[in-house]
Coordinates of C-alpha atoms in Angstrom, one line a residue:
Chain A
M1184 CA 149.6 137.0 56.9
S1185 CA 150.6 139.5 59.5
K1186 CA 154.0 139.5 61.1
S1187 CA 152.5 138.5 64.5
V1188 CA 150.9 135.4 63.1
I1189 CA 154.2 134.3 61.5
L1190 CA 156.1 134.8 64.7
R1191 CA 153.5 133.0 66.7
S1192 CA 153.5 130.0 64.4
L1193 CA 157.3 129.9 64.5
V1194 CA 157.2 129.7 68.2
Y1195 CA 154.6 127.0 68.1
L1196 CA 156.6 125.1 65.4
A1197 CA 159.8 125.2 67.4
T1198 CA 158.1 124.0 70.6
G1199 CA 156.4 121.3 68.7
L1200 CA 159.7 120.1 67.3
T1201 CA 161.4 120.1 70.7
F1202 CA 158.7 118.0 72.4
F1203 CA 158.2 115.9 69.3
S1204 CA 161.8 114.8 69.4
L1205 CA 161.8 114.1 73.1
I1206 CA 158.6 112.1 73.0
G1207 CA 159.9 110.3 69.9
I1208 CA 163.1 109.2 71.7
V1209 CA 161.3 108.1 74.9
L1210 CA 158.6 106.2 73.0
Y1211 CA 161.2 104.6 70.7
V1212 CA 163.2 103.3 73.6
L1213 CA 160.1 102.2 75.6
I1214 CA 158.4 100.5 72.7
G1215 CA 161.6 98.8 71.5
G1216 CA 162.8 97.8 74.9
I1217 CA 159.9 96.8 77.1
P1218 CA 159.1 93.6 75.2
Y1219 CA 162.7 92.4 75.9
L1220 CA 162.7 93.1 79.6
S1221 CA 163.0 89.4 80.5
P1222 CA 163.8 88.0 83.9
E1223 CA 167.1 86.7 82.6
L1224 CA 168.2 90.3 82.1
F1225 CA 168.1 90.7 85.9
S1226 CA 169.9 87.5 86.9
W1227 CA 172.7 88.1 89.3
N1228 CA 175.6 87.0 87.1
Y1229 CA 176.4 88.2 83.7
N1230 CA 177.3 85.8 80.9
S1231 CA 177.1 86.1 77.1
E1232 CA 173.9 84.0 77.2
N1233 CA 171.7 86.1 79.4
V1234 CA 173.6 89.5 78.9
S1235 CA 172.3 90.4 82.4
L1236 CA 172.2 94.1 83.3
M1237 CA 172.1 93.4 87.0
P1238 CA 175.8 93.6 87.7
S1239 CA 176.0 96.9 85.8
L1240 CA 173.0 98.2 87.7
V1241 CA 174.8 97.3 91.0
N1242 CA 178.0 98.9 89.7
T1243 CA 176.2 102.1 88.7
F1244 CA 174.9 102.3 92.3
L1245 CA 178.4 101.6 93.7
T1246 CA 180.0 104.2 91.5
V1247 CA 177.4 106.8 92.5
I1248 CA 177.9 106.1 96.2
L1249 CA 181.7 106.1 95.9
S1250 CA 181.9 109.4 94.0
L1251 CA 179.3 111.2 96.1
V1252 CA 180.9 110.2 99.3
I1253 CA 183.9 112.2 98.1
S1254 CA 182.4 115.1 96.2
V1255 CA 179.4 115.9 98.4
P1256 CA 181.4 116.8 101.6
I1257 CA 184.1 118.6 99.7
G1258 CA 181.6 120.5 97.6
I1259 CA 179.5 121.6 100.5
L1260 CA 182.5 122.7 102.6
A1261 CA 183.9 124.6 99.7
A1262 CA 180.6 126.4 99.1
V1263 CA 180.3 127.2 102.8
F1264 CA 183.7 128.8 102.6
L1265 CA 182.9 130.8 99.4
I1266 CA 179.6 132.1 100.7
E1267 CA 179.8 132.2 104.5
Y1268 CA 183.4 133.0 105.0
A1269 CA 184.5 134.8 101.8
D1270 CA 181.4 136.6 100.6
L1271 CA 179.8 137.3 103.9
G1272 CA 182.9 137.3 106.1
V1273 CA 184.7 140.2 107.8
A1274 CA 187.4 140.2 105.2
A1275 CA 185.0 140.2 102.2
K1276 CA 186.1 143.6 101.0
S1277 CA 189.8 142.9 101.1
K1278 CA 191.3 142.7 97.6
I1279 CA 193.4 139.6 98.3
V1280 CA 190.4 137.6 99.6
R1281 CA 188.4 138.7 96.5
C1282 CA 191.3 137.5 94.3
F1283 CA 191.5 134.1 96.0
V1284 CA 187.8 133.6 95.8
S1285 CA 187.7 134.4 92.1
V1286 CA 190.5 131.9 91.4
I1287 CA 188.4 129.2 93.2
R1288 CA 185.3 130.2 91.2
I1289 CA 187.1 130.1 87.9
A1290 CA 188.5 126.7 88.8
A1291 CA 185.0 125.3 89.5
D1292 CA 183.7 126.8 86.3
T1293 CA 186.6 125.3 84.4
L1294 CA 185.9 121.9 85.9
A1295 CA 182.3 122.2 85.0
G1296 CA 183.1 122.8 81.3
I1297 CA 185.7 120.0 80.7
P1298 CA 184.3 117.4 78.3
S1299 CA 183.8 113.9 79.9
I1300 CA 186.2 112.3 77.5
V1301 CA 189.0 114.6 78.8
Y1302 CA 188.1 113.5 82.4
G1303 CA 188.3 109.9 81.1
L1304 CA 191.8 110.4 79.8
F1305 CA 192.9 112.3 82.9
G1306 CA 191.5 109.6 85.1
M1307 CA 193.3 107.0 83.0
L1308 CA 196.6 108.8 83.2
I1309 CA 196.5 109.4 86.9
F1310 CA 194.5 106.6 88.6
V1311 CA 194.9 103.7 86.1
T1312 CA 198.5 104.3 85.0
F1313 CA 200.3 106.6 87.4
F1314 CA 198.8 105.0 90.6
H1315 CA 198.8 101.5 89.0
W1316 CA 195.2 100.9 90.1
G1317 CA 194.2 99.5 86.7
Y1318 CA 190.7 99.8 85.4
S1319 CA 188.8 99.9 88.7
L1320 CA 185.8 101.0 90.6
L1321 CA 188.0 103.3 92.6
A1322 CA 189.5 105.0 89.5
G1323 CA 186.0 105.4 88.0
G1324 CA 184.6 106.7 91.3
L1325 CA 187.3 109.2 91.9
T1326 CA 187.0 110.5 88.3
M1327 CA 183.3 110.9 88.8
A1328 CA 183.9 112.6 92.1
I1329 CA 186.0 115.3 90.3
M1330 CA 183.4 115.6 87.6
T1331 CA 180.5 116.1 90.0
L1332 CA 182.4 118.4 92.4
P1333 CA 181.5 121.6 90.5
V1334 CA 177.8 120.6 90.3
I1335 CA 177.6 120.1 94.1
Q1336 CA 179.6 123.2 94.8
R1337 CA 177.6 125.5 92.6
T1338 CA 174.1 124.3 93.7
T1339 CA 175.2 124.5 97.4
E1340 CA 176.4 128.1 96.8
E1341 CA 173.0 128.9 95.3
A1342 CA 171.2 127.3 98.3
L1343 CA 173.4 129.2 100.8
I1344 CA 172.7 132.5 99.1
S1345 CA 169.0 131.9 99.3
V1346 CA 169.1 131.5 103.1
P1347 CA 167.7 134.7 104.5
M1348 CA 170.3 137.0 106.1
N1349 CA 168.3 137.5 109.3
Y1350 CA 168.6 133.8 110.2
R1351 CA 172.4 134.4 110.5
E1352 CA 171.8 137.6 112.4
G1353 CA 169.5 135.8 114.7
A1354 CA 172.0 133.1 115.5
F1355 CA 174.8 135.7 116.1
A1356 CA 172.5 137.7 118.3
L1357 CA 171.9 134.6 120.5
G1358 CA 175.6 134.4 120.9
A1359 CA 176.4 131.6 118.5
G1360 CA 179.8 131.7 116.8
K1361 CA 180.4 131.5 113.1
L1362 CA 180.8 127.7 113.0
R1363 CA 177.7 127.1 115.1
T1364 CA 175.7 129.5 113.0
V1365 CA 176.8 127.6 109.8
T1366 CA 176.3 124.1 111.1
H1367 CA 173.1 124.7 113.2
V1368 CA 171.3 127.4 111.3
V1369 CA 172.5 128.0 107.7
L1370 CA 173.2 124.4 106.5
P1371 CA 169.9 122.9 107.8
T1372 CA 168.0 125.6 106.1
A1373 CA 169.9 125.0 102.8
I1374 CA 169.4 121.2 102.8
P1375 CA 166.7 121.0 100.1
G1376 CA 168.9 123.1 97.7
I1377 CA 171.9 121.0 98.5
L1378 CA 169.9 117.8 97.9
S1379 CA 168.8 119.0 94.5
G1380 CA 172.5 119.4 93.6
V1381 CA 173.2 115.9 94.8
I1382 CA 170.4 114.5 92.7
L1383 CA 171.7 116.4 89.7
A1384 CA 175.2 114.9 90.3
I1385 CA 173.6 111.4 90.6
G1386 CA 172.1 111.9 87.2
R1387 CA 175.5 112.9 85.8
V1388 CA 177.2 109.7 87.0
V1389 CA 174.3 107.5 85.8
G1390 CA 174.5 109.0 82.3
E1391 CA 178.2 109.0 82.0
T1392 CA 179.9 106.7 79.5
A1393 CA 183.1 108.2 77.9
A1394 CA 184.9 108.9 81.2
L1395 CA 184.1 105.6 82.7
I1396 CA 185.2 103.3 79.8
F1397 CA 188.8 104.5 80.4
T1398 CA 188.7 104.5 84.2
A1399 CA 186.3 101.9 85.5
G1400 CA 186.6 99.6 82.5
T1401 CA 184.0 97.3 81.0
V1402 CA 184.0 94.1 83.1
A1403 CA 180.4 93.2 83.7
Q1404 CA 180.7 91.6 87.1
I1405 CA 180.0 92.9 90.5
P1406 CA 183.5 93.9 91.9
T1407 CA 184.8 92.1 95.0
S1408 CA 187.1 95.0 95.8
V1409 CA 187.5 98.7 94.8
F1410 CA 190.4 97.7 92.5
D1411 CA 188.2 95.5 90.3
S1412 CA 186.9 96.8 87.0
S1413 CA 183.2 97.6 87.0
R1414 CA 180.9 98.4 84.0
T1415 CA 178.0 100.8 84.7
L1416 CA 174.7 100.7 83.1
S1417 CA 175.5 103.4 80.4
V1418 CA 178.7 101.6 79.5
H1419 CA 176.8 98.4 79.4
M1420 CA 174.3 99.8 76.9
Y1421 CA 177.2 101.3 74.8
N1422 CA 179.0 97.9 74.7
L1423 CA 175.9 96.1 73.7
S1424 CA 175.0 98.5 71.0
V1425 CA 178.4 98.7 69.4
E1426 CA 178.9 94.9 69.5
G1427 CA 175.7 94.8 67.5
L1428 CA 174.8 91.3 68.7
H1429 CA 172.4 92.3 71.4
T1430 CA 170.4 95.3 70.1
H1431 CA 167.2 94.2 71.8
E1432 CA 169.0 93.9 75.2
A1433 CA 170.6 97.3 74.6
M1434 CA 167.1 98.7 74.2
A1435 CA 165.9 97.0 77.3
T1436 CA 168.9 98.5 79.1
G1437 CA 167.9 101.8 77.7
V1438 CA 164.5 101.4 79.3
V1439 CA 166.0 100.7 82.7
L1440 CA 168.3 103.8 82.3
L1441 CA 165.3 105.9 81.4
I1442 CA 163.4 104.7 84.4
V1443 CA 166.4 105.5 86.6
V1444 CA 166.5 109.0 85.1
V1445 CA 162.8 109.6 85.5
I1446 CA 163.1 108.6 89.2
I1447 CA 166.0 111.0 89.7
N1448 CA 164.0 113.8 88.0
W1449 CA 160.9 113.0 90.0
L1450 CA 163.0 113.1 93.2
S1451 CA 164.6 116.5 92.3
E1452 CA 161.2 117.9 91.5
L1453 CA 160.0 116.8 94.9
V1454 CA 162.9 118.4 96.6
A1455 CA 162.6 121.6 94.5
N1456 CA 159.1 122.0 95.6
K1457 CA 160.3 122.0 99.2
I1458 CA 162.8 124.8 98.5
R1459 CA 160.2 127.3 97.4
P1460 CA 158.6 128.1 100.8
V1461 CA 162.0 129.0 102.2
K1462 CA 162.5 131.7 99.5
Chain B
M1288 CA 191.8 129.7 128.4
M1289 CA 188.2 128.9 127.5
L1290 CA 188.1 131.6 124.9
K1291 CA 191.3 130.3 123.3
I1292 CA 189.8 126.8 122.8
I1293 CA 186.7 128.2 121.1
L1294 CA 188.9 130.4 119.0
N1295 CA 190.9 127.3 117.9
K1296 CA 187.8 125.4 117.0
E1297 CA 186.6 128.3 114.8
N1298 CA 190.0 128.5 113.2
I1299 CA 190.3 124.8 112.5
A1300 CA 186.8 124.9 110.9
R1301 CA 187.8 127.9 108.8
F1302 CA 190.9 126.0 107.7
I1303 CA 188.9 122.9 106.7
F1304 CA 186.4 125.0 104.7
L1305 CA 189.3 126.8 103.0
A1306 CA 191.1 123.5 102.2
A1307 CA 187.9 122.1 100.7
A1308 CA 187.5 125.2 98.5
Y1309 CA 190.9 124.7 97.1
V1310 CA 190.2 121.1 96.1
A1311 CA 188.7 122.4 92.8
V1312 CA 191.8 124.5 92.1
A1313 CA 194.0 121.5 92.9
C1314 CA 192.0 119.3 90.5
V1315 CA 192.3 121.8 87.7
I1316 CA 196.1 122.0 88.3
L1317 CA 196.3 118.2 88.4
I1318 CA 194.4 117.9 85.2
C1319 CA 196.5 120.5 83.4
V1320 CA 199.8 118.9 84.7
F1321 CA 198.9 115.4 83.6
L1322 CA 197.4 116.4 80.3
F1323 CA 200.1 118.8 79.3
T1324 CA 203.1 116.8 80.5
Q1325 CA 201.9 113.8 78.5
G1326 CA 200.2 115.6 75.6
V1327 CA 202.6 118.4 74.8
P1328 CA 205.9 116.4 74.2
P1329 CA 204.3 114.3 71.4
I1330 CA 202.9 117.5 69.8
A1331 CA 206.4 118.9 69.9
K1332 CA 207.8 115.7 68.5
I1333 CA 205.3 115.6 65.6
G1334 CA 205.7 119.3 65.1
L1335 CA 203.0 121.8 66.2
G1336 CA 202.3 122.7 62.6
D1337 CA 202.1 119.2 61.4
F1338 CA 200.0 118.2 64.3
L1339 CA 197.4 121.0 64.2
F1340 CA 197.3 121.5 60.4
G1341 CA 198.3 118.1 59.1
E1342 CA 195.6 116.8 56.8
K1343 CA 196.3 113.1 57.3
W1344 CA 195.8 111.0 60.3
K1345 CA 197.4 107.6 59.6
P1346 CA 199.0 106.2 62.7
S1347 CA 200.2 103.2 60.7
Q1348 CA 202.4 105.6 58.6
N1349 CA 203.2 107.8 61.6
L1350 CA 201.1 110.6 60.2
Y1351 CA 199.4 112.5 63.0
G1352 CA 197.5 115.5 61.6
I1353 CA 194.4 116.4 63.5
L1354 CA 193.0 119.0 61.1
P1355 CA 190.3 116.6 59.8
M1356 CA 189.1 116.0 63.4
T1357 CA 189.3 119.7 64.4
L1358 CA 187.3 120.7 61.3
A1359 CA 184.7 117.9 61.9
S1360 CA 184.3 119.1 65.6
I1361 CA 183.8 122.7 64.4
Y1362 CA 181.4 121.7 61.6
T1363 CA 179.3 119.4 63.8
T1364 CA 179.1 122.0 66.5
V1365 CA 178.2 124.8 64.1
G1366 CA 175.5 122.5 62.6
A1367 CA 174.2 121.7 66.1
I1368 CA 173.9 125.4 66.9
V1369 CA 172.2 126.2 63.5
I1370 CA 169.6 123.5 64.3
G1371 CA 169.5 123.7 68.1
A1372 CA 169.8 127.4 68.9
P1373 CA 166.7 128.8 67.0
I1374 CA 164.5 125.9 68.1
G1375 CA 165.8 126.2 71.7
I1376 CA 165.4 129.9 71.9
L1377 CA 161.9 129.9 70.4
T1378 CA 160.9 127.1 72.7
A1379 CA 162.2 129.1 75.7
T1380 CA 160.1 132.1 74.4
F1381 CA 157.1 129.8 74.2
L1382 CA 157.6 128.6 77.8
S1383 CA 158.0 132.1 79.2
Y1384 CA 155.5 134.2 77.2
F1385 CA 153.1 131.9 75.3
C1386 CA 152.6 129.0 77.5
P1387 CA 149.5 128.6 79.7
Q1388 CA 150.2 127.7 83.4
W1389 CA 148.8 124.1 83.2
L1390 CA 150.8 123.3 80.1
Y1391 CA 154.0 124.7 81.7
K1392 CA 153.6 122.3 84.6
V1393 CA 153.8 119.5 82.0
L1394 CA 156.5 120.9 79.7
K1395 CA 159.0 122.1 82.2
P1396 CA 159.6 118.6 83.8
M1397 CA 159.9 117.3 80.2
V1398 CA 162.7 119.7 79.5
N1399 CA 164.4 118.5 82.7
L1400 CA 163.9 114.9 81.6
M1401 CA 165.5 115.8 78.2
A1402 CA 168.5 117.1 80.0
G1403 CA 168.7 114.0 82.1
I1404 CA 168.6 111.4 79.3
P1405 CA 172.0 109.8 79.0
S1406 CA 174.0 110.6 75.9
I1407 CA 174.2 106.9 75.1
V1408 CA 170.4 106.7 74.8
Y1409 CA 170.5 109.7 72.4
G1410 CA 173.2 107.9 70.5
F1411 CA 171.3 104.7 70.3
F1412 CA 168.2 106.6 69.0
G1413 CA 170.4 108.4 66.5
M1414 CA 171.9 105.2 65.2
A1415 CA 168.5 103.4 64.9
V1416 CA 166.3 106.2 63.7
L1417 CA 168.3 109.3 62.5
V1418 CA 170.9 107.4 60.4
P1419 CA 168.3 105.6 58.2
F1420 CA 166.3 108.8 58.0
V1421 CA 169.3 110.8 56.8
S1422 CA 170.3 108.0 54.4
Y1423 CA 166.8 107.9 53.0
T1424 CA 166.4 111.6 52.6
F1425 CA 169.9 112.8 51.6
G1426 CA 171.5 109.7 50.2
G1427 CA 174.7 108.1 51.4
N1428 CA 174.9 105.6 54.2
G1429 CA 173.4 108.0 56.7
K1430 CA 176.4 108.0 59.1
A1431 CA 177.3 111.5 58.4
L1432 CA 178.2 115.0 59.6
L1433 CA 174.6 116.0 59.1
T1434 CA 173.3 113.2 61.3
A1435 CA 175.7 114.1 64.1
S1436 CA 174.7 117.8 63.8
I1437 CA 171.0 117.0 64.0
L1438 CA 171.5 114.7 67.0
L1439 CA 173.7 117.2 68.8
G1440 CA 171.2 119.9 68.0
V1441 CA 168.6 117.9 69.9
M1442 CA 171.0 117.1 72.7
I1443 CA 171.8 120.8 73.4
L1444 CA 168.1 121.9 73.4
P1445 CA 167.6 121.4 77.1
T1446 CA 170.7 123.5 77.9
I1447 CA 169.7 126.3 75.6
I1448 CA 166.0 126.2 76.7
S1449 CA 166.6 126.4 80.4
V1450 CA 169.3 129.1 80.3
S1451 CA 167.4 131.2 77.7
E1452 CA 164.2 130.8 79.6
S1453 CA 165.6 132.2 82.8
A1454 CA 167.2 135.1 80.8
I1455 CA 163.9 135.9 79.1
R1456 CA 162.0 135.7 82.4
S1457 CA 164.5 138.0 84.1
A1458 CA 164.0 140.7 81.5
Q1459 CA 162.0 143.6 82.9
K1460 CA 158.3 142.8 82.5
S1461 CA 157.7 146.6 82.4
Y1462 CA 159.4 146.7 79.0
Y1463 CA 156.8 144.3 77.6
E1464 CA 154.0 146.2 79.3
G1465 CA 155.4 149.5 77.8
A1466 CA 155.5 147.9 74.3
V1467 CA 151.9 146.6 74.6
A1468 CA 150.7 150.0 75.9
L1469 CA 152.2 151.6 72.8
G1470 CA 150.0 149.4 70.7
A1471 CA 152.4 146.6 69.7
S1472 CA 150.9 143.1 69.5
H1473 CA 151.9 140.4 72.0
E1474 CA 154.3 138.7 69.6
I1475 CA 156.0 141.9 68.4
S1476 CA 156.4 143.1 72.0
V1477 CA 158.1 139.8 73.0
F1478 CA 160.3 139.6 69.9
K1479 CA 161.3 143.2 69.5
V1480 CA 161.5 144.2 73.2
I1481 CA 161.9 141.3 75.5
L1482 CA 164.3 139.1 73.4
P1483 CA 166.7 142.0 72.8
A1484 CA 166.6 142.8 76.5
A1485 CA 167.5 139.2 77.3
K1486 CA 170.2 139.1 74.6
S1487 CA 173.3 138.4 76.7
G1488 CA 171.6 135.6 78.6
I1489 CA 170.5 134.0 75.4
I1490 CA 174.0 134.3 74.0
S1491 CA 175.5 132.6 77.0
S1492 CA 172.9 129.8 76.6
V1493 CA 174.3 129.3 73.1
I1494 CA 177.9 129.3 74.3
L1495 CA 177.0 126.7 76.9
G1496 CA 175.4 124.7 74.1
I1497 CA 178.6 125.0 72.0
G1498 CA 180.5 123.6 75.0
R1499 CA 178.2 120.7 75.3
A1500 CA 178.2 119.9 71.6
I1501 CA 182.0 120.1 71.2
G1502 CA 182.6 117.8 74.2
E1503 CA 180.0 115.2 73.4
T1504 CA 181.5 111.8 72.6
M1505 CA 179.5 108.7 72.7
A1506 CA 176.4 109.9 70.8
V1507 CA 178.6 111.3 68.0
V1508 CA 180.7 108.2 67.7
M1509 CA 177.6 106.2 67.1
V1510 CA 176.2 108.3 64.2
A1511 CA 179.1 110.2 62.6
G1512 CA 180.7 107.5 60.6
N1513 CA 184.1 108.3 62.0
Q1514 CA 186.3 108.5 58.8
A1515 CA 189.4 110.5 59.6
I1516 CA 189.3 112.6 56.5
I1517 CA 188.7 116.2 55.9
P1518 CA 184.9 116.6 55.7
T1519 CA 183.8 117.9 52.3
D1520 CA 180.2 117.0 52.3
I1521 CA 177.6 117.0 55.1
T1522 CA 176.2 113.7 54.0
R1523 CA 179.6 112.0 54.3
G1524 CA 181.1 110.7 57.5
A1525 CA 183.4 112.6 59.7
R1526 CA 185.4 112.0 62.9
T1527 CA 185.4 114.6 65.7
L1528 CA 188.3 115.2 68.2
T1529 CA 186.3 113.4 71.0
S1530 CA 185.5 110.4 68.7
N1531 CA 189.2 110.1 67.7
I1532 CA 190.2 109.6 71.3
V1533 CA 187.5 107.1 72.2
I1534 CA 187.9 105.0 69.0
E1535 CA 191.7 104.6 69.1
M1536 CA 192.7 104.9 72.7
A1537 CA 192.0 101.2 73.5
E1538 CA 194.6 99.8 71.1
A1539 CA 197.0 102.7 70.8
T1540 CA 200.6 102.5 72.1
D1541 CA 203.7 104.8 72.2
L1542 CA 203.5 107.9 69.9
H1543 CA 200.1 107.0 68.7
R1544 CA 198.8 107.0 72.3
A1545 CA 200.6 110.2 73.1
A1546 CA 199.2 111.8 70.0
L1547 CA 195.7 110.9 71.2
I1548 CA 196.5 112.6 74.6
G1549 CA 197.7 115.5 72.4
T1550 CA 194.2 115.5 70.8
A1551 CA 192.7 115.8 74.3
V1552 CA 195.0 118.8 75.0
V1553 CA 193.7 120.5 71.8
L1554 CA 190.1 119.8 72.9
F1555 CA 190.8 121.0 76.4
V1556 CA 192.3 124.3 75.1
L1557 CA 189.3 124.8 72.8
V1558 CA 186.9 124.3 75.7
L1559 CA 188.9 126.7 77.9
I1560 CA 188.6 129.3 75.2
I1561 CA 184.8 128.8 75.1
N1562 CA 184.6 129.0 78.9
L1563 CA 186.6 132.2 78.8
L1564 CA 184.1 133.7 76.3
F1565 CA 181.3 132.6 78.6
S1566 CA 182.7 134.2 81.7
V1567 CA 183.5 137.4 79.8
I1568 CA 179.9 137.7 78.7
K1569 CA 178.7 136.8 82.3
T1570 CA 180.8 139.5 83.9
R1571 CA 179.7 142.0 81.2
R1572 CA 176.1 141.1 82.1
K1573 CA 176.7 141.8 85.7
H1574 CA 178.0 145.3 85.0
V1575 CA 174.9 146.3 82.9

């Protein structure tokens, strides 16, 4: 057997293994969970009889909204500063500006690398204990906001970089100031790229477990205020599977989670296809 | 007068943008302050040596040595890389140099889906499928270091695949063409010319994978067995740093609780070192 054939078969084998495991996981959850997707699972109130996932689904939605309301504006504004004011600004060549900018970038990179369990402990120490909010939607949402900030910031930076330079020059030539150029020309052009970052961040929050157990807690009810504990869908699935009493319901929850993830991926695909013509 | 107002508006905007940019820095500082002020004193109280290199974790007897957990984290991560890195890099090679266009349109979204699957779903799959499989094949009860390594190996695949793929694609196509023109086969050209050219990108994909693996919590808790003893056998259970926090935090008080925060500090420092490695490689790549 020649070397080429061996290499080629290795490549095929690895690819096969990758997609075999993915398909295995998806099929396992679908086959195991779909038969248990009963109407009771979607009843409005949770009790130990129906183990409804509806409150958790609503809580997931609330947590996503709350965290994105905070991280999206901050992330976008920060990226605008880094690209439009620092990298492309008049003072871009000055050493001090370069230094400040690299500190900000290092900070964002550090945030992106911190394990979710560390976020969970931090959120617990500051929001739950130090601010006395207890396990609450607000504590969970804020922790998720910090966790998703680097995602939004980075993807927005990428989106701003890909806005052609002559758009900015055109705006300046027409007499627009820096701010007007950014808000009326650069940002609208970058929207698809920013959106894909937002969708990525939604996926992060939906899939998060470790950080939310210690901040948002595990009460499976729809909160009446932001200071109530709220269990998200992933936490719900974790609780069901470690309790060991409701394995079938855990699988059914897994199906709902997978469906949410597929929808998120499909949306980001849709948005990504919109970006290409701009480039 | 008019000019002054416009100037002000620009300056206010600039200030808001600047302030937003510093939120990330503020968050990092806050995280450091809260973790270190609450995590370092207990480490000092237990003794740095006893904490880092103590072989026994028995909160009931006031023994807080995290060496078993640190070793378990390192072993599972190494295992995950041994399993995930070759498969991931080879799959990335397939996607960029062996894959027909129509198949790529199917496989690429699948890789993205793989990255999006929540870790709890991976954990559940591991618990229900991998644990019995490992138990059947290698003996033991299946909740083992090996099981965690296999599961983590699968979980880091999407990270390694997407970063390696973009590295392989950004390697000069003319290198490949040159190799083929000299008579090398397609496979040899890809493996001997393109992959070495994409080396630094591939290495950073592996480092990102290490970061993912060492930080993963829920999936590992569900399959690793979680015994707080020094791992001696890959078919026996082990407890990682992340699992240690998640398992005991709920009922911990006083020094025990503080020692768990200390565990998070160690984890945080480990991850910082990995990040540092990553950025060193990234900057070196830019210079080339």
